[in-house]
Coordinates of C-alpha atoms in Angstrom, one line a residue:
Chain A
M1 CA -27.7 82.5 97.5
T2 CA -30.7 83.6 99.5
A3 CA -31.1 82.3 103.0
L4 CA -33.8 79.8 103.8
L5 CA -33.3 80.2 107.5
S6 CA -31.9 83.4 108.9
I7 CA -31.3 83.7 112.6
S8 CA -30.0 87.0 113.9
E9 CA -29.1 88.3 117.3
L10 CA -30.9 85.4 119.0
R11 CA -31.1 85.6 122.8
I12 CA -32.5 82.8 124.9
Q13 CA -32.8 83.0 128.7
H14 CA -33.9 80.8 131.5
R15 CA -36.3 82.5 133.9
R16 CA -37.3 81.0 137.2
G17 CA -38.7 83.2 139.9
G18 CA -36.6 86.4 139.8
T19 CA -33.4 84.9 138.5
V20 CA -32.6 85.2 134.8
T21 CA -29.8 83.1 133.3
P22 CA -28.6 83.9 129.8
L23 CA -28.2 80.7 127.7
V24 CA -27.9 82.0 124.2
D25 CA -26.4 85.4 123.7
G26 CA -26.7 87.1 120.3
V27 CA -26.2 84.2 117.9
S28 CA -26.6 84.9 114.1
F29 CA -26.2 82.6 111.2
T30 CA -28.0 81.7 108.0
V31 CA -28.7 78.4 106.2
A32 CA -29.2 78.5 102.4
A33 CA -31.6 76.2 100.6
G34 CA -29.9 72.8 100.1
E35 CA -27.0 73.6 102.4
A36 CA -25.8 71.5 105.4
L37 CA -24.7 73.5 108.4
G38 CA -22.9 72.1 111.4
L39 CA -23.6 73.6 114.8
V40 CA -20.9 72.5 117.2
G41 CA -19.8 73.1 120.7
E42 CA -19.5 71.3 124.1
S43 CA -22.5 70.5 126.2
G44 CA -23.9 73.7 127.6
S45 CA -22.8 75.9 124.7
G46 CA -26.4 76.6 123.7
K47 CA -26.4 74.8 120.4
T48 CA -29.4 72.6 121.1
L49 CA -31.4 75.5 122.4
T50 CA -30.6 77.5 119.3
A51 CA -31.9 74.6 117.2
L52 CA -35.0 74.1 119.3
S53 CA -35.9 77.8 119.1
A54 CA -36.2 77.5 115.3
L55 CA -39.2 75.2 115.9
R56 CA -40.3 77.1 119.0
L57 CA -40.0 74.0 121.1
L58 CA -37.9 75.5 123.9
P59 CA -38.5 73.7 127.2
P60 CA -40.7 75.4 129.9
G61 CA -39.1 78.3 131.6
V62 CA -36.7 78.9 128.7
V63 CA -37.7 81.8 126.5
Q64 CA -36.4 83.6 123.4
T65 CA -36.0 87.2 124.6
A66 CA -34.6 88.9 121.5
G67 CA -33.6 88.4 118.0
S68 CA -35.4 87.2 114.9
I69 CA -35.8 83.8 113.2
V70 CA -36.8 84.2 109.6
F71 CA -37.7 81.0 107.7
A72 CA -38.7 81.2 104.0
G73 CA -39.5 84.8 104.4
R74 CA -41.7 84.4 107.6
E75 CA -40.7 85.7 111.0
L76 CA -41.1 82.7 113.3
S77 CA -40.7 84.4 116.7
T78 CA -44.0 86.3 116.3
L79 CA -45.9 83.7 114.3
D80 CA -49.1 82.5 115.9
D81 CA -49.4 78.9 117.3
E82 CA -51.4 77.6 114.5
G83 CA -49.0 79.0 111.9
M84 CA -46.1 77.5 113.7
R85 CA -47.9 74.1 113.9
R86 CA -48.4 74.2 110.2
L87 CA -44.7 74.6 109.6
R88 CA -43.5 72.0 112.1
G89 CA -43.1 68.5 110.6
N90 CA -44.0 70.0 107.2
E91 CA -41.5 72.5 105.8
L92 CA -39.5 72.5 109.0
A93 CA -38.7 69.1 110.6
M94 CA -36.6 68.0 113.4
I95 CA -35.0 64.7 114.7
F96 CA -33.7 64.3 118.2
Q97 CA -30.8 62.9 120.1
D98 CA -32.3 59.8 121.8
P99 CA -34.3 57.6 119.5
M100 CA -35.0 55.3 122.4
T101 CA -37.3 57.9 124.1
S102 CA -38.3 60.0 121.1
L103 CA -40.9 57.6 119.8
N104 CA -44.1 57.0 121.8
P105 CA -44.0 53.5 123.3
A106 CA -47.8 53.2 123.2
F107 CA -48.4 53.5 119.5
T108 CA -47.2 51.5 116.5
I109 CA -44.5 52.9 114.2
G110 CA -47.0 53.0 111.3
N111 CA -49.5 54.9 113.4
Q112 CA -46.9 57.5 114.3
I113 CA -45.6 58.1 110.8
A114 CA -49.1 58.1 109.2
E115 CA -50.1 60.6 111.8
A116 CA -47.4 63.0 110.8
V117 CA -48.6 62.6 107.2
R118 CA -52.2 63.3 108.0
A119 CA -51.3 66.3 110.3
H120 CA -50.4 68.3 107.2
R121 CA -52.6 66.8 104.6
P122 CA -56.1 67.0 106.0
G123 CA -58.4 64.7 104.2
T124 CA -55.7 62.1 103.5
D125 CA -57.4 58.7 104.1
R126 CA -55.8 56.1 106.3
A127 CA -54.7 53.8 103.5
T128 CA -52.9 56.6 101.6
A129 CA -51.2 57.7 104.8
R130 CA -50.1 54.1 105.5
N131 CA -48.8 53.8 102.0
R132 CA -46.8 57.0 102.4
A133 CA -45.4 55.6 105.7
V134 CA -44.3 52.4 103.9
E135 CA -42.6 54.6 101.2
M136 CA -40.8 56.6 103.9
L137 CA -39.6 53.5 105.8
D138 CA -38.4 52.1 102.5
L139 CA -36.5 55.3 101.8
V140 CA -34.7 55.2 105.1
G141 CA -33.7 51.6 104.5
I142 CA -36.0 49.6 106.8
P143 CA -36.5 46.1 105.3
A144 CA -40.0 44.6 104.9
A145 CA -41.4 48.1 105.7
R146 CA -45.1 47.2 105.3
A147 CA -44.8 44.4 107.8
R148 CA -43.0 46.7 110.3
L149 CA -45.8 49.2 110.3
R150 CA -47.6 47.2 113.0
D151 CA -44.6 47.0 115.2
Y152 CA -44.3 49.0 118.4
P153 CA -41.1 51.0 119.0
H154 CA -39.8 48.5 121.6
A155 CA -39.5 45.9 118.7
F156 CA -37.0 48.3 116.9
S157 CA -33.3 48.6 117.7
G158 CA -31.8 52.1 118.4
G159 CA -30.6 52.5 114.8
M160 CA -33.9 51.4 113.4
R161 CA -35.8 53.8 115.7
Q162 CA -33.6 56.7 114.5
R163 CA -34.4 55.6 110.9
A164 CA -38.0 55.6 111.8
M165 CA -37.6 59.1 113.3
I166 CA -36.0 60.3 110.1
A167 CA -38.8 58.7 108.0
M168 CA -41.3 60.6 110.2
A169 CA -39.5 63.9 109.8
L170 CA -39.1 63.5 106.1
S171 CA -42.7 62.5 105.4
G172 CA -43.7 66.1 105.1
E173 CA -40.9 66.8 102.6
P174 CA -39.3 69.5 104.7
R175 CA -37.1 72.2 103.2
L176 CA -35.0 72.3 106.3
L177 CA -34.3 69.3 108.6
I178 CA -32.8 70.0 112.0
A179 CA -30.9 67.0 113.4
D180 CA -30.1 67.4 117.1
E181 CA -27.2 65.1 117.9
P182 CA -28.7 62.4 115.6
T183 CA -26.0 59.8 116.3
T184 CA -24.9 60.5 119.8
A185 CA -27.1 57.9 121.4
L186 CA -26.2 55.2 118.9
D187 CA -23.6 52.5 118.7
V188 CA -20.5 53.5 116.7
T189 CA -21.1 51.1 113.9
I190 CA -24.7 52.4 113.5
Q191 CA -23.6 56.1 113.7
A192 CA -21.8 55.8 110.4
Q193 CA -24.9 54.3 108.8
I194 CA -27.2 56.9 110.0
L195 CA -24.8 59.7 109.0
E196 CA -24.4 58.2 105.5
L197 CA -28.2 58.0 105.3
L198 CA -28.6 61.7 106.4
A199 CA -26.0 62.9 104.0
R200 CA -27.5 61.0 101.1
L201 CA -31.1 62.1 101.8
Q202 CA -30.0 65.7 102.2
Q203 CA -28.4 65.6 98.7
D204 CA -31.1 63.5 97.0
L205 CA -34.0 65.5 98.4
G206 CA -32.2 68.9 98.1
M207 CA -33.2 69.9 101.5
A208 CA -31.2 72.2 103.9
M209 CA -30.0 70.6 107.1
I210 CA -28.7 71.8 110.4
V211 CA -26.7 69.2 112.3
V212 CA -26.2 69.9 116.0
T213 CA -23.3 67.9 117.4
H214 CA -20.2 67.9 119.5
D215 CA -18.6 65.4 117.1
L216 CA -16.5 67.3 114.6
G217 CA -16.1 64.1 112.6
V218 CA -19.9 64.2 111.9
V219 CA -19.5 67.8 110.6
A220 CA -16.6 66.8 108.3
D221 CA -18.7 64.0 106.8
V222 CA -21.9 65.8 106.3
C223 CA -21.7 69.6 106.4
H224 CA -20.7 72.4 104.1
R225 CA -20.3 75.1 106.7
V226 CA -19.7 75.0 110.5
C227 CA -20.7 77.3 113.3
V228 CA -18.8 76.9 116.5
M229 CA -20.6 77.9 119.7
Y230 CA -19.1 78.6 123.1
A231 CA -20.9 79.8 126.2
G232 CA -24.0 80.9 124.3
Q233 CA -22.1 82.8 121.7
L234 CA -20.9 82.1 118.2
V235 CA -17.1 82.1 118.2
E236 CA -16.4 81.0 114.7
R237 CA -18.3 80.5 111.5
A238 CA -16.5 79.1 108.5
P239 CA -16.6 76.8 105.5
V240 CA -15.9 73.3 106.7
D241 CA -12.7 72.8 104.7
T242 CA -11.3 76.2 105.8
F243 CA -12.1 75.4 109.4
Y244 CA -10.4 72.0 109.4
A245 CA -7.3 73.3 107.6
R246 CA -6.9 76.4 109.7
P247 CA -9.3 77.3 112.6
R248 CA -9.2 80.9 113.6
H249 CA -10.5 80.7 117.1
P250 CA -8.5 78.9 119.9
Y251 CA -11.6 77.1 120.9
G252 CA -12.0 75.8 117.4
E253 CA -8.4 74.6 117.5
G254 CA -9.0 73.0 120.8
L255 CA -12.0 71.1 119.5
L256 CA -10.2 69.8 116.5
R257 CA -7.1 68.7 118.5
A258 CA -9.4 67.0 121.0
M259 CA -10.7 64.7 118.3
P260 CA -9.3 61.2 118.9
Q261 CA -8.5 61.0 115.1
S262 CA -6.0 63.9 115.5
T263 CA -4.0 62.1 118.1
A264 CA -1.2 59.7 117.2
P265 CA -1.9 56.1 118.2
G266 CA -0.6 55.4 121.7
A267 CA -0.4 59.1 122.6
R268 CA -2.6 60.6 125.3
L269 CA -5.8 62.2 124.1
R270 CA -5.8 65.9 124.2
V271 CA -8.4 67.9 126.1
I272 CA -9.4 71.5 126.6
P273 CA -8.8 72.1 130.2
G274 CA -11.7 73.4 132.4
A275 CA -15.4 73.4 131.6
V276 CA -18.0 75.6 129.9
P277 CA -19.1 78.3 132.4
S278 CA -22.8 78.2 133.3
G279 CA -24.7 81.0 134.9
A280 CA -22.3 83.9 135.1
F281 CA -19.9 84.3 132.2
P282 CA -16.3 85.5 132.8
P283 CA -15.6 89.2 131.8
G284 CA -13.9 89.9 128.5
C285 CA -13.6 86.9 126.2
R286 CA -15.8 84.1 127.6
F287 CA -13.2 81.5 126.6
H288 CA -10.2 83.3 128.2
P289 CA -10.0 81.1 131.4
R290 CA -9.5 78.0 129.2
C291 CA -7.5 79.6 126.4
G292 CA -3.8 78.8 125.8
Y293 CA -3.2 82.1 123.9
V294 CA -4.7 84.4 126.6
E295 CA -3.2 87.9 127.0
P296 CA -4.1 90.5 129.7
A297 CA -6.3 92.4 127.2
C298 CA -8.4 89.3 126.6
T299 CA -9.8 89.5 130.1
A300 CA -11.0 93.1 129.8
D301 CA -13.0 93.7 126.6
P302 CA -15.4 91.2 125.1
P303 CA -14.4 90.7 121.5
D304 CA -16.8 91.1 118.6
L305 CA -17.5 88.7 115.8
V306 CA -15.5 90.0 112.9
D307 CA -15.1 88.9 109.3
D308 CA -11.8 87.5 108.1
G309 CA -12.2 86.4 104.5
P310 CA -14.8 83.6 104.4
V311 CA -14.6 83.2 108.1
S312 CA -16.2 85.1 111.0
V313 CA -14.4 84.8 114.3
R314 CA -14.7 86.2 117.8
C315 CA -11.1 86.6 118.9
R316 CA -9.0 89.7 119.2
R317 CA -5.8 87.8 118.2
H318 CA -7.3 85.9 115.2
A319 CA -5.1 87.8 112.7
E320 CA -1.8 87.1 114.4
L321 CA -2.4 83.5 115.6
R322 CA -1.5 80.6 113.2
L323 CA -3.7 77.9 114.7
R324 CA -3.3 74.2 113.8
G325 CA -6.1 72.3 112.1
A326 CA -6.8 68.6 112.0
R327 CA -4.3 66.4 110.3
Chain L
M1 CA -53.3 40.7 122.9
L2 CA -55.4 37.5 122.9
T3 CA -52.6 35.3 124.0
F4 CA -51.8 38.0 126.6
V5 CA -55.3 37.7 128.0
A6 CA -55.2 33.9 128.0
R7 CA -51.8 33.9 129.8
R8 CA -53.2 36.2 132.5
L9 CA -56.3 34.0 133.0
A10 CA -54.2 30.9 133.3
G11 CA -52.0 32.7 135.8
L12 CA -55.1 33.0 138.1
I13 CA -55.5 29.3 138.7
P14 CA -52.6 28.8 141.1
L15 CA -53.5 32.1 142.8
L16 CA -57.1 30.9 143.4
F17 CA -55.8 27.6 144.7
V18 CA -53.7 29.4 147.3
I19 CA -56.6 31.6 148.3
S20 CA -58.8 28.5 148.8
L21 CA -56.2 26.9 151.0
A22 CA -55.8 30.0 153.1
V23 CA -59.5 30.5 153.5
F24 CA -60.0 26.8 154.4
S25 CA -57.3 26.8 157.0
M26 CA -59.1 29.6 158.8
V27 CA -61.2 27.1 160.6
Y28 CA -58.1 25.9 162.4
L29 CA -56.4 29.2 162.7
V30 CA -59.3 30.8 164.6
P31 CA -58.6 30.5 168.3
G32 CA -61.0 28.2 170.1
D33 CA -63.0 25.2 168.9
P34 CA -66.1 26.2 167.0
A35 CA -67.8 23.0 167.9
V36 CA -67.3 23.8 171.6
A37 CA -68.5 27.3 171.1
L38 CA -71.6 26.1 169.2
A39 CA -72.4 23.5 171.8
G40 CA -72.8 26.2 174.4
G41 CA -69.3 27.1 175.5
E42 CA -67.3 25.3 178.2
N43 CA -70.3 23.7 179.9
A44 CA -71.1 21.7 176.8
T45 CA -71.4 17.9 177.2
P46 CA -68.8 15.9 175.2
E47 CA -71.6 14.1 173.4
R48 CA -73.1 17.4 172.1
V49 CA -69.6 18.6 170.9
L50 CA -69.1 15.3 169.2
Q51 CA -72.5 15.5 167.5
I52 CA -71.7 19.0 166.2
R53 CA -68.3 17.9 165.0
Q54 CA -70.0 15.1 163.0
Q55 CA -72.6 17.5 161.7
L56 CA -70.0 19.9 160.4
G57 CA -67.7 17.2 159.1
L58 CA -64.9 18.2 161.5
D59 CA -64.1 14.6 162.4
Q60 CA -63.1 13.7 158.9
P61 CA -59.5 13.7 157.6
L62 CA -58.2 17.2 156.7
I63 CA -57.8 16.5 153.0
S64 CA -61.4 15.3 152.5
Q65 CA -62.7 18.2 154.6
Y66 CA -60.9 20.5 152.2
L67 CA -62.1 18.7 149.1
N68 CA -65.7 18.7 150.4
W69 CA -65.5 22.3 151.2
L70 CA -63.9 23.2 147.9
A71 CA -66.6 21.3 146.0
D72 CA -69.3 23.3 147.9
V73 CA -67.5 26.6 147.2
V74 CA -67.3 25.9 143.5
H75 CA -71.0 25.4 143.6
G76 CA -71.5 28.6 145.5
Q77 CA -72.3 26.9 148.8
F78 CA -70.4 28.4 151.8
G79 CA -72.6 26.7 154.4
S80 CA -74.8 28.5 157.0
S81 CA -74.1 31.0 159.7
L82 CA -73.4 29.3 163.0
F83 CA -75.7 31.7 164.7
T84 CA -78.6 32.8 162.5
G85 CA -78.7 29.6 160.4
R86 CA -79.2 31.5 157.2
T87 CA -77.0 30.3 154.3
V88 CA -74.0 32.5 153.6
S89 CA -74.7 32.5 149.8
S90 CA -78.2 33.9 150.1
E91 CA -77.0 36.5 152.6
L92 CA -74.0 37.5 150.3
S93 CA -76.2 37.6 147.2
T94 CA -78.4 40.3 148.9
R95 CA -75.6 42.2 150.4
F96 CA -73.0 42.1 147.7
P97 CA -75.0 44.3 145.2
V98 CA -75.3 46.9 148.0
T99 CA -71.6 47.2 148.5
A100 CA -71.0 47.0 144.7
S101 CA -73.5 49.9 144.3
L102 CA -71.6 51.9 146.9
I103 CA -68.2 51.2 145.2
L104 CA -69.6 52.1 141.8
G105 CA -70.9 55.4 143.2
S106 CA -67.6 56.3 144.8
L107 CA -65.8 55.2 141.6
I108 CA -68.0 57.6 139.6
V109 CA -67.2 60.4 142.1
A110 CA -63.5 59.6 141.9
L111 CA -63.5 59.8 138.1
L112 CA -65.7 62.9 137.8
V113 CA -63.6 64.8 140.3
G114 CA -60.2 63.2 140.1
V115 CA -59.7 63.1 136.4
P116 CA -60.4 66.8 135.7
L117 CA -58.4 67.9 138.7
G118 CA -55.4 65.7 137.7
L119 CA -55.6 67.0 134.1
A120 CA -55.8 70.6 135.1
G121 CA -52.9 70.3 137.4
G122 CA -50.7 68.2 135.2
M123 CA -51.1 70.3 132.1
R124 CA -49.4 73.3 133.7
P125 CA -47.2 72.1 136.6
G126 CA -46.2 75.0 138.9
S127 CA -49.1 77.2 137.8
W128 CA -51.6 78.6 140.3
V129 CA -54.1 76.1 139.0
D130 CA -51.7 73.3 139.8
R131 CA -51.0 74.7 143.2
G132 CA -54.8 74.8 143.8
V133 CA -55.1 71.2 142.7
T134 CA -52.3 70.1 144.9
G135 CA -53.9 71.9 147.9
L136 CA -57.3 70.2 147.3
V137 CA -55.6 66.9 146.9
S138 CA -53.8 67.2 150.2
I139 CA -57.0 68.1 152.0
G140 CA -58.8 65.1 150.3
I141 CA -56.1 62.7 151.4
A142 CA -55.8 64.0 154.9
M143 CA -59.5 64.1 155.7
P144 CA -60.7 61.0 157.5
G145 CA -63.6 59.3 155.7
F146 CA -65.8 58.9 158.8
W147 CA -65.5 62.6 159.6
L148 CA -66.3 63.6 156.1
A149 CA -69.3 61.3 156.2
M150 CA -70.6 62.9 159.4
V151 CA -70.0 66.4 158.0
L152 CA -71.9 65.5 154.9
I153 CA -74.8 64.1 156.9
L154 CA -74.9 67.2 159.1
V155 CA -74.7 69.8 156.3
F156 CA -76.6 68.2 153.4
G157 CA -78.8 65.8 155.3
L158 CA -79.8 67.5 158.5
N159 CA -79.4 71.2 157.8
L160 CA -80.1 71.6 154.1
R161 CA -82.3 68.4 153.9
W162 CA -81.2 67.8 150.3
F163 CA -80.4 64.1 150.9
P164 CA -81.7 61.4 153.1
V165 CA -79.4 60.6 156.0
R166 CA -79.6 56.8 156.3
G167 CA -80.8 53.8 154.4
Y168 CA -80.6 52.0 151.1
T169 CA -83.1 51.2 148.4
A170 CA -82.3 48.4 145.9
F171 CA -81.9 49.4 142.3
A172 CA -84.7 46.9 141.4
V173 CA -87.1 48.7 143.7
S174 CA -86.5 52.3 142.5
P175 CA -83.5 53.3 140.4
T176 CA -83.9 57.0 141.2
D177 CA -84.2 56.4 144.9
W178 CA -81.2 54.0 144.7
A179 CA -79.1 56.7 143.1
Y180 CA -80.4 59.5 145.4
R181 CA -79.6 57.6 148.6
L182 CA -76.1 56.7 147.3
V183 CA -75.0 60.3 146.7
L184 CA -73.7 61.1 150.2
P185 CA -72.1 57.8 151.0
S186 CA -70.4 57.8 147.5
V187 CA -69.0 61.2 148.1
A188 CA -67.8 60.2 151.6
L189 CA -66.1 57.1 150.2
G190 CA -65.0 58.5 146.8
T191 CA -63.2 61.7 148.1
L192 CA -60.1 59.9 149.1
M193 CA -60.1 57.9 145.8
A194 CA -60.6 61.2 143.8
A195 CA -57.7 62.8 145.6
T196 CA -55.3 59.9 145.1
L197 CA -56.3 59.6 141.5
A198 CA -55.9 63.3 140.9
R199 CA -52.4 63.2 142.5
Q200 CA -51.2 60.3 140.4
L201 CA -52.7 61.6 137.2
R202 CA -51.2 65.1 137.8
G203 CA -47.7 63.7 138.4
A204 CA -47.8 61.3 135.5
L205 CA -49.1 63.8 133.1
A206 CA -46.5 66.4 134.1
D207 CA -43.8 63.8 133.6
V208 CA -45.1 62.6 130.3
L209 CA -45.6 66.1 128.9
D210 CA -41.9 66.6 129.6
S211 CA -40.9 63.5 127.7
D212 CA -39.1 63.3 124.4
Y213 CA -41.9 61.6 122.6
V214 CA -44.3 64.4 123.4
R215 CA -41.7 66.8 122.0
T216 CA -41.6 64.6 118.9
A217 CA -45.4 64.8 118.7
R218 CA -45.2 68.6 118.8
A219 CA -42.4 68.7 116.3
K220 CA -44.6 66.7 113.9
G221 CA -47.0 69.6 113.9
L222 CA -49.8 67.9 115.8
P223 CA -52.4 70.2 117.4
A224 CA -52.0 70.6 121.1
R225 CA -55.3 68.7 121.9
R226 CA -53.9 65.7 120.0
V227 CA -50.5 65.9 121.6
V228 CA -52.2 65.7 125.1
G229 CA -55.3 63.7 124.2
K230 CA -53.5 61.0 122.3
H231 CA -49.8 60.9 123.0
A232 CA -49.6 62.1 126.6
L233 CA -52.8 60.6 128.1
K234 CA -52.4 57.0 127.1
N235 CA -49.0 57.0 128.8
A236 CA -50.1 59.0 131.8
A237 CA -53.0 56.7 132.4
M238 CA -50.9 53.8 133.7
P239 CA -50.2 55.0 137.3
A240 CA -53.7 56.3 137.5
V241 CA -55.2 52.9 136.6
T242 CA -52.9 51.2 139.2
V243 CA -54.1 53.5 142.0
L244 CA -57.7 53.1 141.0
G245 CA -57.4 49.3 140.9
L246 CA -55.8 49.2 144.3
Q247 CA -58.4 51.5 145.8
V248 CA -61.4 49.6 144.4
A249 CA -59.9 46.3 145.5
Y250 CA -59.4 47.8 149.0
L251 CA -62.9 49.2 149.1
F252 CA -64.5 45.8 148.7
G253 CA -63.5 45.0 152.3
G254 CA -63.1 48.6 153.4
T255 CA -66.6 50.1 153.2
V256 CA -67.5 49.0 156.8
I257 CA -67.4 52.4 158.4
T258 CA -69.3 54.2 155.6
E259 CA -71.9 51.4 155.6
Q260 CA -72.3 51.7 159.4
I261 CA -72.6 55.5 159.4
F262 CA -75.2 55.5 156.6
G263 CA -77.0 52.4 157.7
I264 CA -76.3 50.5 154.5
P265 CA -76.6 46.7 154.7
G266 CA -73.5 45.7 152.7
V267 CA -70.8 43.1 152.8
G268 CA -68.5 45.1 155.1
T269 CA -70.9 45.2 158.0
Y270 CA -71.7 41.5 157.5
L271 CA -68.1 40.5 157.6
V272 CA -67.2 42.5 160.6
N273 CA -70.1 41.1 162.6
A274 CA -69.0 37.6 161.6
I275 CA -65.4 38.2 162.7
I276 CA -66.5 39.5 166.1
G277 CA -68.8 36.4 166.5
Q278 CA -66.2 34.0 165.1
D279 CA -68.8 32.9 162.7
V280 CA -66.4 30.8 160.6
P281 CA -68.6 29.8 157.6
V282 CA -69.6 33.4 157.1
I283 CA -66.0 34.6 157.3
Q284 CA -64.9 32.0 154.9
G285 CA -67.7 32.8 152.4
A286 CA -67.2 36.5 152.6
V287 CA -63.4 36.4 152.4
T288 CA -63.5 34.0 149.5
V289 CA -65.9 36.2 147.5
L290 CA -63.8 39.3 148.4
A291 CA -60.5 37.7 147.5
V292 CA -61.9 36.5 144.2
L293 CA -63.1 40.0 143.5
V294 CA -59.8 41.5 144.4
V295 CA -58.1 39.0 142.0
L296 CA -60.6 40.0 139.3
V297 CA -60.0 43.7 139.8
N298 CA -56.3 43.1 139.5
L299 CA -56.9 41.1 136.3
V300 CA -58.8 44.1 134.9
V301 CA -55.9 46.4 135.8
D302 CA -53.4 44.0 134.2
L303 CA -55.4 43.8 131.0
T304 CA -55.7 47.6 131.0
Y305 CA -51.9 47.7 131.3
G306 CA -51.6 45.5 128.3
Y307 CA -53.8 47.9 126.3
L308 CA -52.0 51.0 127.5
N309 CA -48.4 49.7 127.2
P310 CA -47.7 47.2 124.4
K311 CA -44.4 46.2 126.1
V312 CA -46.4 44.6 128.9
R313 CA -48.0 42.2 126.5
V314 CA -44.7 40.6 125.7
A315 CA -43.5 40.2 129.3

């Protein structure tokens, strides 16, 4: 399979005044057409920034300093602004974490979707764009879609707003949809609905999808492959089934065992002790201060990402360790 | 939106009632007895005082005094000045357009200067442009209006002789002269407004540009001018409109100093003279008109909110 999106050796830094903080440090992965990839890790691991960099929507002060992002044969990191604008919301779309703040409160839902349609099809008249908006709202399961076009976002619940966001993102028939924590801000009951919707649309429309999340349950439901990020690096990249059955990196094991589902009822929830380092990374393996399998050698040399069958892993003990997966 | 407007209008009725009560009770809140003062001070004969009381209706029960007064006010009659004898309504009708012209001029200055500065600063927070804007704004806010007025007169009036120094020409007499003579006073009065407006707009725009929905607009592939011009501006306008409304409302009573310096016969001067002379009918008339104007300005601000933020319409 040829890659639709290919990110290699991506580096992202925060620059303010004279201080430079590395945020993403040499991340590489590919997404094939029609494939769903999960990008997981704790807050601060750099997963959202990696996703944002694909649309060149990094926040002010945060810059991509190295690496390449190739989408459908085009290098995005050197593409001009107009070329990037034509891609966004068209072939390459994104939905965000908080649907409550991601829609503009001052314009109607219909206006905001129709606007996305017209942005990439100049000359589309208003009526056609509105019809397309109705079609999209229908597709994402909003009842009485035509009547809801005139509603403002405040009249929509969180789940409906995320559906509207998805409708907006899909209106350009993207080849790749990036979903940044699409269910984190929603009620648990709504989360499942939105996930089911995303998984169904991804298959029906045959588009590729990157799901950024810290919820491994989401990845299991929706994704084919998973990339685990820690402290700005990729530590494990594997097919989802392989990863759940037998993670190769201690951090992957920690994440799986920290899922509430993998704890017996009544037992204490398991955690990974400590927190993701920010600013200065520890020497050697960046995970070693929190790792249960740490050896003296782990603190000295930073391990490389190496291939082990279908899996790539960044741990010098990956061959000898037999880590436990999810139940 | 229509029901929203109707609701806001209905909400004005109790407010106007309270204003009328407050203004009416001024007669009794002002220290001293106006009848005694009119009759010639402490040496007045009791007969003369009584006569004046009857003339002014001060001997009637309070409630009928209020109702009579209110009936007059509704018909635009505020009585006559205790000293000059001229009716308050005729005096206000010649002076009000003067002050309104001055406020209009300063509003134009505020918009022409404040909006571009606020946009330039808010678009790129932290840039050198932004720092320049912030500096200008600080100067504009810190500068006392009367000082600025005098500097303007000195530089542009006396030294360069570009503008006349004092006086006012009615629009009906000569529109060009009207505009020409209003330039310096409008700049003097509008600078503070421009600075406050720029500061609010800059802050609001910087915040809004950082918001999730602006990122969504970018992610949709909208061109930058549409992201800012449509998605950001409509939301950033709220605080700017608030400040502008407050400033305009304040100016209706706060133009005194500028009017005095530039020799403009407006409402401010009239009101201050009346207060010094305890000229109660004049104070009542001027305060009523000003209060109603402030209420109307607030109404306009409220309705603008409703347009800018659909959520307000529901509340």
